[in-house]
Every structure is written in C-alpha cells, then in structure tokens.
PDB file of C-alpha atoms and ligand atoms in Angstrom:
ATOM      1  CA  UNK F   1       0.000   0.000   0.000  1.00  0.00           C
ATOM      2  CA  UNK F   2       1.278   3.469  -0.845  1.00  0.00           C
ATOM      3  CA  UNK F   3       1.678   5.876   2.069  1.00  0.00           C
ATOM      4  CA  UNK F   4      -0.941   8.622   2.455  1.00  0.00           C
ATOM      5  CA  UNK F   5       0.535  12.007   1.593  1.00  0.00           C
ATOM      6  CA  UNK F   6       1.072  14.539   4.365  1.00  0.00           C
ATOM      7  CA  UNK F   7      -1.945  16.844   4.630  1.00  0.00           C
ATOM      8  CA  UNK F   8      -2.324  20.366   6.048  1.00  0.00           C
ATOM      9  CA  UNK F   9      -5.788  21.777   6.701  1.00  0.00           C
ATOM     10  CA  UNK F  10      -4.978  25.018   8.480  1.00  0.00           C
ATOM     11  CA  UNK F  11      -2.534  27.824   7.785  1.00  0.00           C
ATOM     12  CA  UNK F  12      -0.486  27.247  10.963  1.00  0.00           C
ATOM     13  CA  UNK F  13       0.199  23.598  10.045  1.00  0.00           C
ATOM     14  CA  UNK F  14       1.040  24.642   6.494  1.00  0.00           C
ATOM     15  CA  UNK F  15       3.456  27.371   7.589  1.00  0.00           C
ATOM     16  CA  UNK F  16       5.219  25.074  10.071  1.00  0.00           C
ATOM     17  CA  UNK F  17       5.978  22.585   7.302  1.00  0.00           C
ATOM     18  CA  UNK F  18       7.115  25.297   4.908  1.00  0.00           C
ATOM     19  CA  UNK F  19       9.371  26.863   7.570  1.00  0.00           C
ATOM     20  CA  UNK F  20      11.096  23.473   8.044  1.00  0.00           C
ATOM     21  CA  UNK F  21      11.752  23.226   4.306  1.00  0.00           C
ATOM     22  CA  UNK F  22      12.956  26.804   4.057  1.00  0.00           C
ATOM     23  CA  UNK F  23      15.311  26.203   6.982  1.00  0.00           C
ATOM     24  CA  UNK F  24      16.898  23.434   4.861  1.00  0.00           C
ATOM     25  CA  UNK F  25      16.946  25.774   1.830  1.00  0.00           C
ATOM     26  CA  UNK F  26      14.497  23.632  -0.119  1.00  0.00           C
ATOM     27  CA  UNK F  27      12.684  25.168  -3.090  1.00  0.00           C
ATOM     28  CA  UNK F  28       8.917  24.743  -3.372  1.00  0.00           C
ATOM     29  CA  UNK F  29       6.542  24.247  -6.308  1.00  0.00           C
ATOM     30  CA  UNK F  30       2.782  24.672  -5.949  1.00  0.00           C
ATOM     31  CA  UNK F  31       0.160  22.913  -8.067  1.00  0.00           C
ATOM     32  CA  UNK F  32      -3.236  24.548  -7.440  1.00  0.00           C
ATOM     33  CA  UNK F  33      -6.239  22.283  -8.181  1.00  0.00           C
ATOM     34  CA  UNK F  34      -9.901  21.861  -7.379  1.00  0.00           C
ATOM     35  CA  UNK F  35      -9.427  18.115  -6.800  1.00  0.00           C
ATOM     36  CA  UNK F  36     -11.155  15.260  -8.706  1.00  0.00           C
ATOM     37  CA  UNK F  37      -7.643  14.670  -9.935  1.00  0.00           C
ATOM     38  CA  UNK F  38      -6.936  13.130 -13.330  1.00  0.00           C
ATOM     39  CA  UNK F  39      -3.886  12.550 -15.519  1.00  0.00           C
ATOM     40  CA  UNK F  40      -3.851  16.251 -16.495  1.00  0.00           C
ATOM     41  CA  UNK F  41      -3.305  17.254 -12.871  1.00  0.00           C
ATOM     42  CA  UNK F  42      -0.733  14.479 -12.413  1.00  0.00           C
ATOM     43  CA  UNK F  43       1.266  15.856 -15.359  1.00  0.00           C
ATOM     44  CA  UNK F  44       1.490  19.167 -13.458  1.00  0.00           C
ATOM     45  CA  UNK F  45       2.741  17.331 -10.365  1.00  0.00           C
ATOM     46  CA  UNK F  46       5.440  15.627 -12.442  1.00  0.00           C
ATOM     47  CA  UNK F  47       6.471  18.999 -13.816  1.00  0.00           C
ATOM     48  CA  UNK F  48       6.540  20.441 -10.273  1.00  0.00           C
ATOM     49  CA  UNK F  49       8.957  17.695  -9.180  1.00  0.00           C
ATOM     50  CA  UNK F  50      11.307  18.824 -11.973  1.00  0.00           C
ATOM     51  CA  UNK F  51      11.032  22.492 -11.002  1.00  0.00           C
ATOM     52  CA  UNK F  52      11.600  22.334  -7.238  1.00  0.00           C
ATOM     53  CA  UNK F  53      12.725  20.189  -4.277  1.00  0.00           C
ATOM     54  CA  UNK F  54       9.279  20.025  -2.664  1.00  0.00           C
ATOM     55  CA  UNK F  55       5.824  19.849  -4.231  1.00  0.00           C
ATOM     56  CA  UNK F  56       2.636  21.125  -2.637  1.00  0.00           C
ATOM     57  CA  UNK F  57      -0.694  20.302  -4.279  1.00  0.00           C
ATOM     58  CA  UNK F  58      -3.614  22.420  -3.137  1.00  0.00           C
ATOM     59  CA  UNK F  59      -7.154  21.105  -3.356  1.00  0.00           C
ATOM     60  CA  UNK F  60      -9.823  23.751  -2.976  1.00  0.00           C
ATOM     61  CA  UNK F  61     -13.109  24.027  -4.833  1.00  0.00           C
ATOM     62  CA  UNK F  62     -13.175  27.802  -4.863  1.00  0.00           C
ATOM     63  CA  UNK F  63     -16.754  29.054  -4.514  1.00  0.00           C
ATOM     64  CA  UNK F  64     -15.952  32.600  -5.632  1.00  0.00           C
ATOM     65  CA  UNK F  65     -15.057  31.512  -9.158  1.00  0.00           C
ATOM     66  CA  UNK F  66     -18.463  29.888  -9.696  1.00  0.00           C
ATOM     67  CA  UNK F  67     -21.456  32.044 -10.625  1.00  0.00           C
ATOM     68  CA  UNK F  68     -24.986  31.442  -9.309  1.00  0.00           C
ATOM     69  CA  UNK F  69     -26.461  28.533 -11.245  1.00  0.00           C
ATOM     70  CA  UNK F  70     -23.079  27.032 -12.147  1.00  0.00           C
ATOM     71  CA  UNK F  71     -21.970  23.597 -10.939  1.00  0.00           C
ATOM     72  CA  UNK F  72     -20.437  24.437  -7.514  1.00  0.00           C
ATOM     73  CA  UNK F  73     -22.750  22.075  -5.589  1.00  0.00           C
ATOM     74  CA  UNK F  74     -22.329  19.117  -7.943  1.00  0.00           C
ATOM     75  CA  UNK F  75     -18.620  19.679  -8.751  1.00  0.00           C
ATOM     76  CA  UNK F  76     -16.967  16.237  -8.326  1.00  0.00           C
ATOM     77  CA  UNK F  77     -15.178  15.793  -4.991  1.00  0.00           C
ATOM     78  CA  UNK F  78     -13.295  12.636  -3.954  1.00  0.00           C
ATOM     79  CA  UNK F  79     -10.649  13.346  -1.340  1.00  0.00           C
ATOM     80  CA  UNK F  80      -9.661   9.708  -0.714  1.00  0.00           C
ATOM     81  CA  UNK F  81      -9.116   8.995  -4.392  1.00  0.00           C
ATOM     82  CA  UNK F  82      -7.146  12.239  -4.743  1.00  0.00           C
ATOM     83  CA  UNK F  83      -4.898  11.209  -1.817  1.00  0.00           C
ATOM     84  CA  UNK F  84      -4.279   7.820  -3.431  1.00  0.00           C
ATOM     85  CA  UNK F  85      -3.300   9.415  -6.722  1.00  0.00           C
ATOM     86  CA  UNK F  86      -1.037  11.959  -5.030  1.00  0.00           C
ATOM     87  CA  UNK F  87       0.601   9.314  -2.835  1.00  0.00           C
ATOM     88  CA  UNK F  88       1.681   7.478  -5.990  1.00  0.00           C
ATOM     89  CA  UNK F  89       3.426  10.681  -7.135  1.00  0.00           C
ATOM     90  CA  UNK F  90       5.242  11.204  -3.797  1.00  0.00           C
ATOM     91  CA  UNK F  91       3.721  14.643  -3.298  1.00  0.00           C
ATOM     92  CA  UNK F  92       5.307  16.290  -0.246  1.00  0.00           C
ATOM     93  CA  UNK F  93       2.223  18.078   1.071  1.00  0.00           C
ATOM     94  CA  UNK F  94      -1.453  18.398   0.206  1.00  0.00           C
ATOM     95  CA  UNK F  95      -2.941  21.726   1.236  1.00  0.00           C
ATOM     96  CA  UNK F  96      -6.702  21.442   1.776  1.00  0.00           C
ATOM     97  CA  UNK F  97      -8.115  24.604   3.301  1.00  0.00           C
ATOM     98  CA  UNK F  98     -11.806  24.822   4.182  1.00  0.00           C
ATOM     99  CA  UNK F  99     -14.038  27.548   2.742  1.00  0.00           C
ATOM    100  CA  UNK F 100     -13.994  29.272   6.173  1.00  0.00           C
ATOM    101  CA  UNK F 101     -10.191  29.187   6.253  1.00  0.00           C
ATOM    102  CA  UNK F 102     -10.008  30.844   2.840  1.00  0.00           C
ATOM    103  CA  UNK F 103     -12.949  33.198   3.288  1.00  0.00           C
ATOM    104  CA  UNK F 104     -13.637  33.974   6.952  1.00  0.00           C
ATOM    105  CA  UNK F 105     -16.781  36.020   7.640  1.00  0.00           C
ATOM    106  CA  UNK F 106     -14.955  39.367   7.537  1.00  0.00           C
ATOM    107  CA  UNK F 107     -13.136  38.632   4.258  1.00  0.00           C
ATOM    108  CA  UNK F 108     -13.495  41.670   1.982  1.00  0.00           C
ATOM    109  CA  UNK F 109     -10.639  42.112  -0.504  1.00  0.00           C
ATOM    110  CA  UNK F 110     -10.821  40.996  -4.128  1.00  0.00           C
ATOM    111  CA  UNK F 111      -8.293  41.240  -6.929  1.00  0.00           C
ATOM    112  CA  UNK F 112      -9.578  42.782 -10.109  1.00  0.00           C
ATOM    113  CA  UNK F 113      -7.814  40.921 -12.897  1.00  0.00           C
ATOM    114  CA  UNK F 114      -6.227  42.697 -15.847  1.00  0.00           C
ATOM    115  CA  UNK F 115      -6.893  42.929 -19.564  1.00  0.00           C
ATOM    116  CA  UNK F 116      -6.343  39.221 -20.280  1.00  0.00           C
ATOM    117  CA  UNK F 117      -9.458  38.428 -18.257  1.00  0.00           C
ATOM    118  CA  UNK F 118     -11.716  40.405 -20.604  1.00  0.00           C
ATOM    119  CA  UNK F 119     -13.629  38.577 -23.331  1.00  0.00           C
ATOM    120  CA  UNK F 120     -13.758  34.808 -24.009  1.00  0.00           C
ATOM    121  CA  UNK F 121     -14.377  33.114 -20.617  1.00  0.00           C
ATOM    122  CA  UNK F 122     -14.535  36.537 -18.956  1.00  0.00           C
ATOM    123  CA  UNK F 123     -17.525  37.518 -21.059  1.00  0.00           C
ATOM    124  CA  UNK F 124     -19.468  34.312 -20.381  1.00  0.00           C
ATOM    125  CA  UNK F 125     -18.440  34.125 -16.686  1.00  0.00           C
ATOM    126  CA  UNK F 126     -18.046  37.787 -15.604  1.00  0.00           C
ATOM    127  CA  UNK F 127     -16.892  37.242 -11.980  1.00  0.00           C
ATOM    128  CA  UNK F 128     -14.886  34.077 -12.671  1.00  0.00           C
ATOM    129  CA  UNK F 129     -11.393  35.499 -13.085  1.00  0.00           C
ATOM    130  CA  UNK F 130     -11.670  37.831 -10.088  1.00  0.00           C
ATOM    131  CA  UNK F 131     -12.391  34.680  -8.064  1.00  0.00           C
ATOM    132  CA  UNK F 132      -9.452  32.838  -9.629  1.00  0.00           C
ATOM    133  CA  UNK F 133      -7.025  35.760  -9.193  1.00  0.00           C
ATOM    134  CA  UNK F 134      -8.032  36.254  -5.565  1.00  0.00           C
ATOM    135  CA  UNK F 135      -7.775  32.600  -4.608  1.00  0.00           C
ATOM    136  CA  UNK F 136      -4.436  32.195  -6.403  1.00  0.00           C
ATOM    137  CA  UNK F 137      -3.028  35.286  -4.688  1.00  0.00           C
ATOM    138  CA  UNK F 138      -4.069  33.756  -1.363  1.00  0.00           C
ATOM    139  CA  UNK F 139      -2.609  30.355  -2.252  1.00  0.00           C
ATOM    140  CA  UNK F 140       0.664  32.000  -3.301  1.00  0.00           C
ATOM    141  CA  UNK F 141       0.846  33.971  -0.045  1.00  0.00           C
ATOM    142  CA  UNK F 142       0.025  30.913   2.042  1.00  0.00           C
ATOM    143  CA  UNK F 143       2.489  28.533   0.401  1.00  0.00           C
ATOM    144  CA  UNK F 144       5.195  31.046  -0.695  1.00  0.00           C
ATOM    145  CA  UNK F 145       6.233  28.868  -3.652  1.00  0.00           C
ATOM    146  CA  UNK F 146       9.222  29.509  -5.910  1.00  0.00           C
ATOM    147  CA  UNK F 147       7.047  28.442  -8.792  1.00  0.00           C
ATOM    148  CA  UNK F 148       3.462  27.444  -9.513  1.00  0.00           C
ATOM    149  CA  UNK F 149       2.395  25.095 -12.303  1.00  0.00           C
ATOM    150  CA  UNK F 150      -0.777  25.703 -14.317  1.00  0.00           C
ATOM    151  CA  UNK F 151      -2.210  23.783 -17.263  1.00  0.00           C
ATOM    152  CA  UNK F 152      -2.568  25.357 -20.678  1.00  0.00           C
ATOM    153  CA  UNK F 153      -6.019  23.729 -20.618  1.00  0.00           C
ATOM    154  CA  UNK F 154      -7.185  26.931 -18.899  1.00  0.00           C
ATOM    155  CA  UNK F 155      -5.144  29.099 -21.213  1.00  0.00           C
ATOM    156  CA  UNK F 156      -6.829  32.425 -20.442  1.00  0.00           C
ATOM    157  CA  UNK F 157      -6.402  31.755 -16.725  1.00  0.00           C
ATOM    158  CA  UNK F 158      -2.669  31.230 -17.263  1.00  0.00           C
ATOM    159  CA  UNK F 159      -2.264  34.491 -19.218  1.00  0.00           C
ATOM    160  CA  UNK F 160      -4.341  36.408 -16.637  1.00  0.00           C
ATOM    161  CA  UNK F 161      -2.250  35.016 -13.773  1.00  0.00           C
ATOM    162  CA  UNK F 162       1.003  35.878 -15.562  1.00  0.00           C
ATOM    163  CA  UNK F 163      -0.243  39.476 -15.720  1.00  0.00           C
ATOM    164  CA  UNK F 164      -1.143  39.434 -12.021  1.00  0.00           C
ATOM    165  CA  UNK F 165       2.246  38.027 -10.965  1.00  0.00           C
ATOM    166  CA  UNK F 166       4.041  40.586 -13.131  1.00  0.00           C
ATOM    167  CA  UNK F 167       1.863  43.569 -12.118  1.00  0.00           C
ATOM    168  CA  UNK F 168       2.024  42.806  -8.381  1.00  0.00           C
ATOM    169  CA  UNK F 169       5.717  41.807  -8.375  1.00  0.00           C
ATOM    170  CA  UNK F 170       4.805  38.452  -6.876  1.00  0.00           C
ATOM    171  CA  UNK F 171       8.054  36.598  -6.192  1.00  0.00           C
ATOM    172  CA  UNK F 172       7.371  33.365  -8.058  1.00  0.00           C
ATOM    173  CA  UNK F 173       7.669  31.894 -11.517  1.00  0.00           C
ATOM    174  CA  UNK F 174       4.586  30.618 -13.333  1.00  0.00           C
ATOM    175  CA  UNK F 175       5.044  27.530 -15.469  1.00  0.00           C
ATOM    176  CA  UNK F 176       2.504  26.590 -18.147  1.00  0.00           C
ATOM    177  CA  UNK F 177       2.200  22.859 -18.887  1.00  0.00           C
ATOM    178  CA  UNK F 178       0.741  21.240 -22.021  1.00  0.00           C
ATOM    179  CA  UNK F 179      -2.818  19.892 -22.205  1.00  0.00           C
ATOM    180  CA  UNK F 180      -3.220  16.170 -21.512  1.00  0.00           C
ATOM    181  CA  UNK F 181      -5.814  14.567 -23.788  1.00  0.00           C
ATOM    182  CA  UNK F 182      -7.737  11.325 -24.157  1.00  0.00           C
ATOM    183  CA  UNK F 183      -6.713   9.183 -27.155  1.00  0.00           C
ATOM    184  CA  UNK F 184      -9.493  10.733 -29.227  1.00  0.00           C
ATOM    185  CA  UNK F 185      -8.274  14.266 -28.494  1.00  0.00           C
ATOM    186  CA  UNK F 186     -10.737  15.309 -25.780  1.00  0.00           C
ATOM    187  CA  UNK F 187      -8.889  17.405 -23.188  1.00  0.00           C
ATOM    188  CA  UNK F 188      -9.052  15.746 -19.764  1.00  0.00           C
ATOM    189  CA  UNK F 189     -11.281  17.659 -17.375  1.00  0.00           C
ATOM    190  CA  UNK F 190     -12.890  16.923 -14.012  1.00  0.00           C
ATOM    191  CA  UNK F 191     -16.142  17.986 -15.669  1.00  0.00           C
ATOM    192  CA  UNK F 192     -15.998  15.253 -18.353  1.00  0.00           C
ATOM    193  CA  UNK F 193     -17.816  12.964 -15.889  1.00  0.00           C
ATOM    194  CA  UNK F 194     -20.947  15.030 -16.568  1.00  0.00           C
ATOM    195  CA  UNK F 195     -21.018  13.895 -20.216  1.00  0.00           C
ATOM    196  CA  UNK F 196     -23.607  11.323 -21.300  1.00  0.00           C
ATOM    197  CA  UNK F 197     -22.401   8.493 -23.549  1.00  0.00           C
ATOM    198  CA  UNK F 198     -23.746  10.277 -26.610  1.00  0.00           C
ATOM    199  CA  UNK F 199     -22.152  13.607 -25.621  1.00  0.00           C
ATOM    200  CA  UNK F 200     -18.854  11.905 -24.827  1.00  0.00           C
ATOM    201  CA  UNK F 201     -18.887  10.652 -28.442  1.00  0.00           C
ATOM    202  CA  UNK F 202     -19.412  14.194 -29.777  1.00  0.00           C
ATOM    203  CA  UNK F 203     -17.009  15.963 -27.370  1.00  0.00           C
ATOM    204  CA  UNK F 204     -13.672  15.283 -29.190  1.00  0.00           C
ATOM    205  CA  UNK F 205     -15.014  17.189 -32.190  1.00  0.00           C
ATOM    206  CA  UNK F 206     -14.150  20.412 -30.327  1.00  0.00           C
ATOM    207  CA  UNK F 207     -10.467  19.529 -30.493  1.00  0.00           C
ATOM    208  CA  UNK F 208     -10.736  18.349 -34.117  1.00  0.00           C
ATOM    209  CA  UNK F 209     -12.394  21.611 -35.152  1.00  0.00           C
ATOM    210  CA  UNK F 210      -9.956  23.972 -33.418  1.00  0.00           C
ATOM    211  CA  UNK F 211      -7.010  21.944 -34.738  1.00  0.00           C
ATOM    212  CA  UNK F 212      -8.375  22.383 -38.268  1.00  0.00           C
ATOM    213  CA  UNK F 213      -8.878  26.122 -37.647  1.00  0.00           C
ATOM    214  CA  UNK F 214      -5.248  26.362 -36.529  1.00  0.00           C
ATOM    215  CA  UNK F 215      -4.047  24.604 -39.716  1.00  0.00           C
ATOM    216  CA  UNK F 216      -6.241  26.777 -41.971  1.00  0.00           C
ATOM    217  CA  UNK F 217      -5.090  30.009 -40.342  1.00  0.00           C
ATOM    218  CA  UNK F 218      -1.476  28.856 -40.517  1.00  0.00           C
ATOM    219  CA  UNK F 219      -1.988  28.133 -44.232  1.00  0.00           C
ATOM    220  CA  UNK F 220      -3.130  31.746 -44.701  1.00  0.00           C
ATOM    221  CA  UNK F 221      -6.829  31.037 -45.296  1.00  0.00           C
ATOM    222  CA  UNK F 222      -9.351  33.767 -44.516  1.00  0.00           C
ATOM    223  CA  UNK F 223      -9.808  33.861 -40.727  1.00  0.00           C
ATOM    224  CA  UNK F 224     -13.376  35.163 -40.626  1.00  0.00           C
ATOM    225  CA  UNK F 225     -14.801  32.535 -42.956  1.00  0.00           C
ATOM    226  CA  UNK F 226     -12.689  29.782 -41.358  1.00  0.00           C
ATOM    227  CA  UNK F 227     -14.122  30.651 -37.928  1.00  0.00           C
ATOM    228  CA  UNK F 228     -17.681  30.895 -39.295  1.00  0.00           C
ATOM    229  CA  UNK F 229     -17.553  27.443 -40.888  1.00  0.00           C
ATOM    230  CA  UNK F 230     -15.897  25.976 -37.793  1.00  0.00           C
ATOM    231  CA  UNK F 231     -18.802  27.201 -35.656  1.00  0.00           C
ATOM    232  CA  UNK F 232     -21.263  25.565 -38.026  1.00  0.00           C
ATOM    233  CA  UNK F 233     -19.261  22.332 -37.937  1.00  0.00           C
ATOM    234  CA  UNK F 234     -19.552  22.247 -34.127  1.00  0.00           C
ATOM    235  CA  UNK F 235     -23.307  22.797 -34.232  1.00  0.00           C
ATOM    236  CA  UNK F 236     -23.761  20.150 -36.924  1.00  0.00           C
ATOM    237  CA  UNK F 237     -21.664  17.717 -34.826  1.00  0.00           C
ATOM    238  CA  UNK F 238     -24.227  18.120 -32.029  1.00  0.00           C
ATOM    239  CA  UNK F 239     -22.949  20.935 -29.800  1.00  0.00           C
ATOM    240  CA  UNK F 240     -25.883  22.977 -28.487  1.00  0.00           C
ATOM    241  CA  UNK F 241     -24.083  26.305 -28.321  1.00  0.00           C
ATOM    242  CA  UNK F 242     -20.686  27.770 -29.165  1.00  0.00           C
ATOM    243  CA  UNK F 243     -19.846  30.324 -26.452  1.00  0.00           C
ATOM    244  CA  UNK F 244     -16.793  31.542 -28.337  1.00  0.00           C
ATOM    245  CA  UNK F 245     -14.327  30.432 -30.969  1.00  0.00           C
ATOM    246  CA  UNK F 246     -11.576  32.850 -31.840  1.00  0.00           C
ATOM    247  CA  UNK F 247      -7.945  33.371 -32.772  1.00  0.00           C
ATOM    248  CA  UNK F 248      -5.962  35.456 -30.284  1.00  0.00           C
ATOM    249  CA  UNK F 249      -2.472  36.718 -29.633  1.00  0.00           C
ATOM    250  CA  UNK F 250      -1.043  33.877 -27.522  1.00  0.00           C
ATOM    251  CA  UNK F 251       0.750  36.217 -25.103  1.00  0.00           C
ATOM    252  CA  UNK F 252      -1.873  38.911 -24.484  1.00  0.00           C
ATOM    253  CA  UNK F 253      -5.106  37.326 -25.787  1.00  0.00           C
ATOM    254  CA  UNK F 254      -5.764  40.489 -27.789  1.00  0.00           C
ATOM    255  CA  UNK F 255      -7.645  39.798 -31.039  1.00  0.00           C
ATOM    256  CA  UNK F 256      -5.215  38.536 -33.681  1.00  0.00           C
ATOM    257  CA  UNK F 257      -5.235  39.268 -37.371  1.00  0.00           C
ATOM    258  CA  UNK F 258      -3.732  37.351 -40.249  1.00  0.00           C
ATOM    259  CA  UNK F 259      -1.024  40.016 -40.546  1.00  0.00           C
ATOM    260  CA  UNK F 260       0.259  39.396 -36.998  1.00  0.00           C
ATOM    261  CA  UNK F 261       3.596  37.673 -36.713  1.00  0.00           C
ATOM    262  CA  UNK F 262       3.316  37.015 -32.950  1.00  0.00           C
ATOM    263  CA  UNK F 263       2.389  33.492 -31.755  1.00  0.00           C
ATOM    264  CA  UNK F 264      -1.348  32.887 -31.919  1.00  0.00           C
ATOM    265  CA  UNK F 265      -3.799  30.524 -30.270  1.00  0.00           C
ATOM    266  CA  UNK F 266      -7.252  29.231 -31.153  1.00  0.00           C
ATOM    267  CA  UNK F 267      -9.527  29.235 -28.101  1.00  0.00           C
ATOM    268  CA  UNK F 268     -13.050  27.833 -27.894  1.00  0.00           C
ATOM    269  CA  UNK F 269     -15.852  26.978 -25.491  1.00  0.00           C
ATOM    270  CA  UNK F 270     -18.930  25.039 -26.483  1.00  0.00           C
ATOM    271  CA  UNK F 271     -21.825  23.393 -24.697  1.00  0.00           C
ATOM    272  CA  UNK F 272     -23.224  19.883 -24.786  1.00  0.00           C
ATOM    273  CA  UNK F 273     -26.496  20.298 -22.864  1.00  0.00           C
ATOM    274  CA  UNK F 274     -25.424  21.766 -19.489  1.00  0.00           C
ATOM    275  CA  UNK F 275     -21.745  20.768 -19.815  1.00  0.00           C
ATOM    276  CA  UNK F 276     -19.337  23.439 -21.042  1.00  0.00           C
ATOM    277  CA  UNK F 277     -16.163  22.230 -22.696  1.00  0.00           C
ATOM    278  CA  UNK F 278     -13.194  24.539 -23.205  1.00  0.00           C
ATOM    279  CA  UNK F 279     -10.129  23.868 -25.296  1.00  0.00           C
ATOM    280  CA  UNK F 280      -7.334  25.640 -27.149  1.00  0.00           C
ATOM    281  CA  UNK F 281      -4.437  24.898 -29.479  1.00  0.00           C
ATOM    282  CA  UNK F 282      -1.396  26.787 -30.695  1.00  0.00           C
ATOM    283  CA  UNK F 283      -1.318  27.931 -34.314  1.00  0.00           C
ATOM    284  CA  UNK F 284       1.775  26.491 -35.976  1.00  0.00           C
ATOM    285  CA  UNK F 285       4.189  29.263 -37.058  1.00  0.00           C
ATOM    286  CA  UNK F 286       3.593  30.390 -40.646  1.00  0.00           C
TER     287      UNK F 286
HETATM  288  P1  LIG S   1      -8.815  22.394 -12.001  1.00  0.00           P
HETATM  289  O1  LIG S   1      -8.734  21.354 -10.934  1.00  0.00           O
HETATM  290  O2  LIG S   1      -9.722  22.016 -13.130  1.00  0.00           O
HETATM  291  O3  LIG S   1      -9.049  23.774 -11.458  1.00  0.00           O
HETATM  292  O4  LIG S   1      -7.392  22.440 -12.665  1.00  0.00           O
HETATM  293  C1  LIG S   1      -6.228  22.596 -11.901  1.00  0.00           C
HETATM  294  C2  LIG S   1      -5.063  22.763 -12.842  1.00  0.00           C
HETATM  295  O5  LIG S   1      -4.969  21.626 -13.699  1.00  0.00           O
HETATM  296  C3  LIG S   1      -5.199  23.993 -13.760  1.00  0.00           C
HETATM  297  O6  LIG S   1      -3.930  24.622 -13.898  1.00  0.00           O
HETATM  298  C4  LIG S   1      -5.645  23.374 -15.058  1.00  0.00           C
HETATM  299  O7  LIG S   1      -5.312  24.139 -16.194  1.00  0.00           O
HETATM  300  C5  LIG S   1      -4.886  22.063 -15.032  1.00  0.00           C
HETATM  301  N1  LIG S   1      -5.514  21.085 -15.928  1.00  0.00           N
HETATM  302  C6  LIG S   1      -6.814  20.701 -15.955  1.00  0.00           C
HETATM  303  N2  LIG S   1      -7.021  19.828 -16.967  1.00  0.00           N
HETATM  304  C7  LIG S   1      -5.823  19.659 -17.583  1.00  0.00           C
HETATM  305  C8  LIG S   1      -5.383  18.896 -18.713  1.00  0.00           C
HETATM  306  N3  LIG S   1      -6.216  18.112 -19.395  1.00  0.00           N
HETATM  307  N4  LIG S   1      -4.075  18.969 -19.063  1.00  0.00           N
HETATM  308  C9  LIG S   1      -3.216  19.758 -18.365  1.00  0.00           C
HETATM  309  N5  LIG S   1      -3.571  20.510 -17.310  1.00  0.00           N
HETATM  310  C10 LIG S   1      -4.856  20.459 -16.923  1.00  0.00           C
END
C-alpha cells in the first residue's frame, strides 16, 4: 500500500511545514487544483517535481469563481481517491483549506484581474477570473512557492495570472504545462464525468475543429470565414451552443489578425447540454 501524503488543513500547520523546508533551503513548487484529480493534474505534479525540491498540491473548490447557477454544488469531490493518486506521485504536502479558512466572515478584498481576463471566458463568466485571481493570490501567499504550475487547458487563466504576478511583483515563476488529452483528443477535465455516452462521443469534435482552424489560419486562409464554418461544424456535430471560438495573440489574448507575426492561439468553449467544454491549441508558425 502506498503511504498517504502529508496533509495540512490550516494555515499554521502549512506554515510550520514550509518553515522546516525553508530552513533546509528547499525550493517549493505549488500545483493549485480543485481536486477530482486526473492525468492532467498528475502531469502538473510531475512537472513540479522537476522544477523544485518540494511539491505542494492544493485542493480547494473555490466558490468565488463559480457564478450562481453554475456547478459548484455538484462539482466532483473525492478526497480519498485524490490522496491515493497523489501518494503514488510522492507529493510532499497536500494543502486542503476549508471555505472558512479561505474566506472567513470578515473577508473583503478581491483582486480585479487585468486585460487578459476580458472577453472569451470573462464575457461568459463575468466574476470568474476575479475569483481565480483572488484565490491564487491567497494560495501563493500561504504557500510562498518559488514556482506554480498551471495547465494550458485553462489558457486564459494562465495568461491572466502571468499578468497578475508581473503587475504585483509576486516573487514566483509561473510555469505553463501542455494539455493532456484522451486518445481521441478530448482534453481531460474533471467535468468530463458530466457527459452522457452520446455527448462523450461528440465531445472530441471540439479539439478536431480547433485543430483544423489552426491549420487553416497557418496556411493563410481567410480567418473570418474559417471561424464561421468551424462554428457551423460544431453545431452540426451536435454541440448545443458555441460560447466563443476565436484566434488570439497567444501572449496577451488580444484579437489577432492574419497580418500578426506574434504566436497565436485558437480558443473555444462550447456546450453539450449543461456541460461546457473549453479547449485551445497553438497555431503552428507560418
Ligand atoms: P482544475 O482542478 O480544473 O481547477 O485544474 C487545476 C489545474 O490543472 C489547472 O492549472 C488546469 O489548467 C490544469 N488542468 C486541468 N485539466 C488539464 C489537462 N487536461 N491537461 C493539463 N492541465 C490540466
């Protein structure tokens, strides 16, 4: 049997452990998660092991990044299974704060995220990135990591957090890690468990479509008509709604044009009944 990982549930316990590591001049990597861990999260843990001496994984389903009517109540939670998966990766500490620890009754400060948070996810989920920025700032202050690892799966989140770290002179490095996918291309997500059998069959089409958009744009085809036909392809495949599908500057997320020479990214979100899938791919250099 693999050993249970060490767990901290309050800030004092967490700080005591970190102080011991700092005393021995150990570097620390943080992997923030909302639990229901899958191979995508595990890839971040593996990356963290390469980046620092000690790895902390945080598990916190952050209520402030969910809007009313979103899936906060039904979001998958399975602490025991998460511990088992983390034990196999020799994670040094699992940080599991309660909602009251993170947001005591008198909590009143929120970070307003920068320009990268506007549009795309930010338009569909207006308070989402303020919730993400605030919780990440807290997690960074609590764990004082040398680096934090985030998946490119949530690409806009990564760009927004890079802006926050830069703008607030936060003393850590952010590392973006590639998206882990199922064999058929569907990006792994804790929310994939919501998909019915029929929707699971349709879901990989999101990746197929954005990959084709990336190739067309790289080949110099007209961006507007490429995006319009890609939207139709998603709807014909069985998606109920396309929240967004666009080509953006990969560093700033500003709208990109065919004339741009900077790296670009195709980002999309689409719905299968009540399940929202998000995905993105890099556009190969022209
Ligand atoms: P979550 O638990 O969904 O909030 O995700 C925690 C971290 O895991 C975030 O940095 C995500 O971008 C990352 N992540 C989620 N899914 C994947 C995936 N399929 N591949 C790589 N990273 C992922």
